[in-house]
């Protein structure tokens, strides 16, 4: 019987996951389909139940359902529970378990693709939403000297900094010799933050600013040193942030590798098979090109 997988969210037409996972199934000659399902928050409970009853084996979960789905699952992996967001659901014997593969996705994209080692480094994350949480928690495990969070709503940045402090103090999340808990802080939002950027080794954009062609950079880059690395989670195009960072001489990466590695980890969890990374990467690159021409 054809195995069923998919992605739920709303809107969902923009998702590149169907292209990536369909290519992986084809490459491994698996009889499986991966479909996008437009699920508004009000329909999440009945739609999840319907998908499970119809035999779905795995789901990706995207905006705006990543937090709302937690209480509807039978079990949640500790890392996803700690950050309060699920982007992957595994279904076995009609039992649902939630995971957050954005954490490992960002970790692998940063360390393997850019070669950046966060140990002892100073990091600024712009944004304090779901993706920022996964990014900051991935970084916390890699023993940076400090993580600053800045968000238009300072209370959200403070909340995320508090979560990082809690995880750092709990001891189970990051190595005991890791960053001093005092190294997590909310940085008041300003469009121009040159005094902060002067001391930053890694700048991460975890806001949607840059998704539209006319978008500016989320913050001005004045002060950023050429040795700094910039990671923009946006994967739809080469954003102004990437362009301007490269003009300053910085190494800068878009979010496609993170999307790839989070998808690869979801694939591994669902199928217990080694994901065909090269095939998935090519499918994503093709899908981005196709969507940008539309
Ligand atoms: P989210 O939970 O809605 O959070 C969005 C964050 O961006 C919030 O902190 C929000 O700030 C901030 N923001 C929104 N509009 C802004 C603006 N005009 N100026 C400044 N800040 C703004 O979304 P998310 O799930 O974290 O996703 C954020 C981005 O990451 C999206 O573009 C998404 O596509 C991308 N993403 C990429 C990957 C990948 O694999 N590459 C994975 C996950 C997400 P407020 O609190 O002030 O509203």
Coordinates of C-alpha atoms and ligand atoms in Angstrom, one line a residue:
X1 CA 0.0 0.0 0.0
X2 CA 1.2 3.5 -0.8
X3 CA 2.6 5.1 2.4
X4 CA 1.3 8.6 3.2
X5 CA 3.3 11.6 4.5
X6 CA 2.7 15.3 4.4
X7 CA 3.0 18.8 5.7
X8 CA 0.3 20.8 7.6
X9 CA 0.1 24.6 8.0
X10 CA -1.8 27.5 6.6
X11 CA -1.1 28.8 4.0
X12 CA 0.8 25.9 2.7
X13 CA 1.2 26.5 -1.1
X14 CA 4.7 28.0 -0.6
X15 CA 6.1 24.9 1.1
X16 CA 9.2 23.3 -0.6
X17 CA 8.9 20.2 1.6
X18 CA 6.8 18.2 -0.9
X19 CA 9.5 18.6 -3.6
X20 CA 12.2 17.6 -1.2
X21 CA 10.5 14.5 0.2
X22 CA 8.9 13.3 -3.0
X23 CA 12.4 13.3 -4.6
X24 CA 13.8 11.3 -1.6
X25 CA 11.0 8.7 -1.9
X26 CA 11.6 8.4 -5.6
X27 CA 15.4 8.0 -5.2
X28 CA 14.9 5.2 -2.7
X29 CA 12.2 3.6 -4.8
X30 CA 9.7 3.8 -2.0
X31 CA 6.0 3.6 -2.7
X32 CA 5.1 6.8 -0.8
X33 CA 3.5 10.2 -1.3
X34 CA 4.0 13.5 0.5
X35 CA 1.2 16.0 0.3
X36 CA 0.6 19.6 1.5
X37 CA -2.5 20.0 3.6
X38 CA -3.9 23.5 4.3
X39 CA -5.0 23.3 7.9
X40 CA -6.1 26.5 9.6
X41 CA -5.7 26.4 13.5
X42 CA -9.4 26.0 14.1
X43 CA -9.4 22.7 12.1
X44 CA -6.2 21.3 13.5
X45 CA -7.7 18.8 16.0
X46 CA -10.2 17.1 13.5
X47 CA -7.7 17.2 10.6
X48 CA -4.9 15.6 12.7
X49 CA -7.3 12.9 13.8
X50 CA -8.5 12.4 10.2
X51 CA -5.0 12.1 8.9
X52 CA -4.0 9.6 11.6
X53 CA -7.1 7.5 10.9
X54 CA -6.3 7.5 7.2
X55 CA -2.9 6.0 7.9
X56 CA -0.5 8.9 7.6
X57 CA 2.9 7.9 8.9
X58 CA 4.6 11.2 9.2
X59 CA 3.9 14.9 9.1
X60 CA 5.8 18.2 9.0
X61 CA 4.2 21.0 10.9
X62 CA 4.6 24.6 9.9
X63 CA 3.3 28.1 10.7
X64 CA 0.9 28.7 12.5
X65 CA 0.5 25.2 14.0
X66 CA 4.0 24.4 15.6
X67 CA 2.9 25.4 19.1
X68 CA -0.8 24.6 18.9
X69 CA -0.2 21.0 18.0
X70 CA 1.7 20.1 21.2
X71 CA -1.3 19.4 23.5
X72 CA -2.9 17.2 20.7
X73 CA 0.0 14.7 20.6
X74 CA 0.3 11.5 22.5
X75 CA 4.0 12.2 23.3
X76 CA 6.5 15.0 22.7
X77 CA 10.3 14.6 22.5
X78 CA 12.0 16.4 25.4
X79 CA 13.8 18.9 23.1
X80 CA 10.6 19.9 21.4
X81 CA 8.9 20.1 24.8
X82 CA 11.6 22.4 26.1
X83 CA 11.2 24.9 23.3
X84 CA 7.4 24.5 23.0
X85 CA 7.3 23.9 19.3
X86 CA 6.9 20.8 17.1
X87 CA 7.8 20.6 13.4
X88 CA 7.7 16.9 12.9
X89 CA 5.1 14.2 13.9
X90 CA 5.8 10.5 13.7
X91 CA 2.8 8.2 13.7
X92 CA 3.2 4.6 14.8
X93 CA 0.2 2.4 15.6
X94 CA -2.0 5.5 15.5
X95 CA 0.1 7.0 18.3
X96 CA 1.6 10.5 17.6
X97 CA 5.0 11.7 18.8
X98 CA 6.2 15.3 18.2
X99 CA 9.8 16.3 17.5
X100 CA 11.6 19.5 16.6
X101 CA 14.1 18.9 13.8
X102 CA 14.8 22.6 13.2
X103 CA 17.3 22.3 16.1
X104 CA 19.4 19.7 14.4
X105 CA 18.7 21.3 11.0
X106 CA 20.2 24.6 12.1
X107 CA 23.1 22.9 13.9
X108 CA 24.1 20.9 10.8
X109 CA 23.6 23.8 8.4
X110 CA 25.8 26.1 10.5
X111 CA 28.6 23.7 11.5
X112 CA 28.7 21.5 8.3
X113 CA 27.9 24.0 5.6
X114 CA 29.5 27.3 6.9
X115 CA 32.2 25.7 9.0
X116 CA 31.4 28.1 11.9
X117 CA 32.3 26.8 15.3
X118 CA 30.1 28.7 17.9
X119 CA 32.3 27.6 20.9
X120 CA 33.4 30.7 22.8
X121 CA 31.8 33.0 20.2
X122 CA 29.3 35.9 20.6
X123 CA 26.0 35.5 18.8
X124 CA 23.1 37.8 18.1
X125 CA 19.8 36.3 17.0
X126 CA 17.3 38.7 15.5
X127 CA 13.7 37.6 16.2
X128 CA 12.2 35.6 19.1
X129 CA 9.5 33.4 17.3
X130 CA 9.5 29.7 16.8
X131 CA 12.5 29.5 14.6
X132 CA 14.5 31.8 16.8
X133 CA 13.9 29.4 19.7
X134 CA 15.1 26.4 17.8
X135 CA 18.2 28.3 16.6
X136 CA 19.1 29.7 20.0
X137 CA 18.6 26.3 21.7
X138 CA 20.8 24.6 19.0
X139 CA 23.5 27.3 19.7
X140 CA 23.2 26.8 23.5
X141 CA 24.5 23.2 23.1
X142 CA 27.5 24.4 21.2
X143 CA 29.1 26.3 24.1
X144 CA 29.1 30.0 22.8
X145 CA 30.4 32.8 25.0
X146 CA 27.0 34.5 24.8
X147 CA 23.7 34.7 23.0
X148 CA 21.9 38.0 22.6
X149 CA 18.3 38.0 21.4
X150 CA 16.6 41.1 19.9
X151 CA 13.0 41.4 18.9
X152 CA 10.6 44.3 18.2
X153 CA 8.7 43.2 21.2
X154 CA 11.3 43.2 23.9
X155 CA 9.2 41.1 26.3
X156 CA 9.5 38.2 23.7
X157 CA 13.2 38.6 23.6
X158 CA 13.4 38.5 27.4
X159 CA 11.2 35.4 27.5
X160 CA 13.5 33.6 25.1
X161 CA 16.6 34.7 27.0
X162 CA 14.9 33.3 30.2
X163 CA 14.2 30.0 28.5
X164 CA 17.9 29.8 27.5
X165 CA 18.9 30.5 31.1
X166 CA 16.6 27.8 32.4
X167 CA 18.0 25.3 30.0
X168 CA 21.6 26.3 30.7
X169 CA 21.0 26.0 34.5
X170 CA 19.1 22.7 34.2
X171 CA 22.4 21.1 33.0
X172 CA 20.8 18.5 30.8
X173 CA 20.6 20.7 27.7
X174 CA 24.2 21.9 27.2
X175 CA 27.5 20.8 28.5
X176 CA 28.2 21.7 32.2
X177 CA 31.3 23.7 31.1
X178 CA 29.1 25.6 28.5
X179 CA 28.2 29.2 28.5
X180 CA 27.8 31.0 31.8
X181 CA 24.1 31.5 32.3
X182 CA 24.7 35.2 32.5
X183 CA 25.7 35.0 28.8
X184 CA 22.0 34.9 27.6
X185 CA 20.4 38.3 27.4
X186 CA 17.7 40.3 25.6
X187 CA 19.1 43.2 23.6
X188 CA 16.7 46.2 23.2
X189 CA 15.6 46.4 19.6
X190 CA 17.0 49.2 17.5
X191 CA 17.2 49.3 13.7
X192 CA 20.8 50.5 14.0
X193 CA 22.9 48.5 16.6
X194 CA 26.5 49.2 15.5
X195 CA 27.8 49.1 19.1
X196 CA 26.4 45.6 19.5
X197 CA 27.4 44.3 16.1
X198 CA 31.0 45.3 16.6
X199 CA 31.3 42.5 19.2
X200 CA 29.3 39.9 17.3
X201 CA 30.8 36.8 15.7
X202 CA 27.6 35.3 14.3
X203 CA 24.4 37.2 13.3
X204 CA 21.3 35.1 12.7
X205 CA 18.1 36.5 11.1
X206 CA 15.1 34.5 12.4
X207 CA 12.5 37.0 11.2
X208 CA 10.6 36.9 7.9
X209 CA 12.1 40.2 6.9
X210 CA 13.7 39.5 3.4
X211 CA 11.0 37.1 2.2
X212 CA 9.6 39.8 -0.1
X213 CA 12.0 41.2 -2.8
X214 CA 11.5 44.8 -1.6
X215 CA 12.3 43.9 2.1
X216 CA 15.2 45.7 3.7
X217 CA 17.7 44.0 6.0
X218 CA 16.1 43.3 9.4
X219 CA 18.7 45.5 11.1
X220 CA 21.4 47.8 9.7
X221 CA 24.8 46.1 9.4
X222 CA 26.9 49.1 10.4
X223 CA 29.5 47.9 12.8
X224 CA 29.5 44.2 11.7
X225 CA 33.1 43.0 11.3
X226 CA 34.2 41.2 8.1
X227 CA 35.2 38.2 10.2
X228 CA 31.6 37.7 11.3
X229 CA 29.4 35.0 9.9
X230 CA 25.8 35.8 8.9
X231 CA 23.0 33.2 8.7
X232 CA 19.7 34.2 7.2
X233 CA 16.9 31.6 7.8
X234 CA 15.1 32.8 4.7
X235 CA 15.6 30.4 1.9
X236 CA 13.4 31.9 -0.9
X237 CA 16.0 34.2 -2.4
X238 CA 19.4 35.9 -1.8
X239 CA 18.2 38.5 0.6
X240 CA 19.6 42.0 1.1
X241 CA 21.0 40.8 4.4
X242 CA 23.1 38.2 2.5
X243 CA 24.1 40.6 -0.2
X244 CA 25.2 43.4 2.1
X245 CA 27.0 41.0 4.5
X246 CA 29.0 39.6 1.5
X247 CA 29.8 43.1 0.4
X248 CA 31.3 43.7 3.8
X249 CA 33.5 40.5 3.3
X250 CA 31.5 38.3 5.7
X251 CA 30.7 34.6 5.1
X252 CA 26.9 34.6 4.7
X253 CA 24.4 31.7 4.1
X254 CA 20.8 31.6 3.3
X255 CA 18.4 29.2 5.0
X256 CA 18.2 26.4 2.4
X257 CA 20.7 24.1 4.1
X258 CA 18.7 24.4 7.4
X259 CA 15.6 23.4 5.5
X260 CA 17.4 20.5 4.0
X261 CA 18.8 19.1 7.2
X262 CA 15.6 19.5 9.2
X263 CA 13.8 17.7 6.4
X264 CA 16.5 15.0 6.3
X265 CA 16.1 14.4 10.1
X266 CA 12.2 14.2 9.7
X267 CA 12.7 11.7 6.9
X268 CA 15.0 9.6 9.1
X269 CA 12.6 9.7 12.0
X270 CA 9.6 8.6 9.8
X271 CA 11.3 5.9 7.7
X272 CA 14.3 4.9 9.8
X273 CA 16.3 5.1 6.5
X274 CA 19.3 7.2 5.7
X275 CA 18.0 10.3 3.8
X276 CA 19.4 10.8 0.3
X277 CA 20.8 14.3 1.1
X278 CA 22.3 15.1 -2.3
X279 CA 18.9 14.3 -4.0
X280 CA 17.0 16.3 -1.5
X281 CA 19.3 19.3 -1.9
X282 CA 19.0 19.3 -5.7
X283 CA 15.2 19.0 -5.4
X284 CA 15.1 22.0 -3.0
X285 CA 17.3 24.1 -5.3
X286 CA 15.2 23.3 -8.3
X287 CA 12.0 24.1 -6.4
X288 CA 13.3 27.5 -5.2
X289 CA 14.4 28.4 -8.8
X290 CA 11.0 27.3 -10.1
X291 CA 9.1 29.3 -7.5
X292 CA 11.2 32.4 -8.0
X293 CA 10.4 32.4 -11.7
X294 CA 6.6 32.2 -11.1
Ligands
LIG1 P1 7.3 33.4 13.9 O1 7.2 32.4 15.0 O2 6.1 34.1 13.3 O3 8.3 34.5 14.4 C1 8.6 35.6 13.6 C2 9.6 36.5 14.3 O4 10.0 37.5 13.4 C3 9.0 37.2 15.5 O5 10.0 37.3 16.4 C4 8.6 38.5 14.9 O6 8.7 39.6 15.8 C5 9.7 38.8 13.9 N1 9.2 39.7 12.9 C6 8.1 39.5 12.1 N2 8.0 40.6 11.2 C7 9.0 41.4 11.5 C8 9.4 42.7 11.0 N3 8.8 43.3 10.0 N4 10.5 43.3 11.5 C9 11.2 42.7 12.5 N5 10.8 41.5 13.1 C10 9.8 40.9 12.6 O7 8.0 32.7 12.6 P2 9.1 31.6 12.6 O8 8.5 30.3 12.5 O9 10.0 31.9 13.7 O10 9.9 31.9 11.2 C11 10.7 33.1 11.0 C12 11.4 33.0 9.6 O11 12.2 31.9 9.6 C13 10.4 32.8 8.5 O12 10.8 33.6 7.4 C14 10.5 31.3 8.1 O13 10.3 31.0 6.8 C15 12.0 31.1 8.5 N6 12.3 29.7 8.8 C16 13.2 29.0 8.1 C17 13.6 27.7 8.4 C18 14.6 27.0 7.6 O14 14.6 25.8 7.6 N7 15.4 27.7 6.8 C19 12.9 27.1 9.5 C20 12.0 27.7 10.2 C21 11.6 29.1 9.9 P3 7.4 40.1 16.7 O15 7.5 39.3 17.9 O16 7.8 41.5 17.0 O17 6.2 39.9 15.9

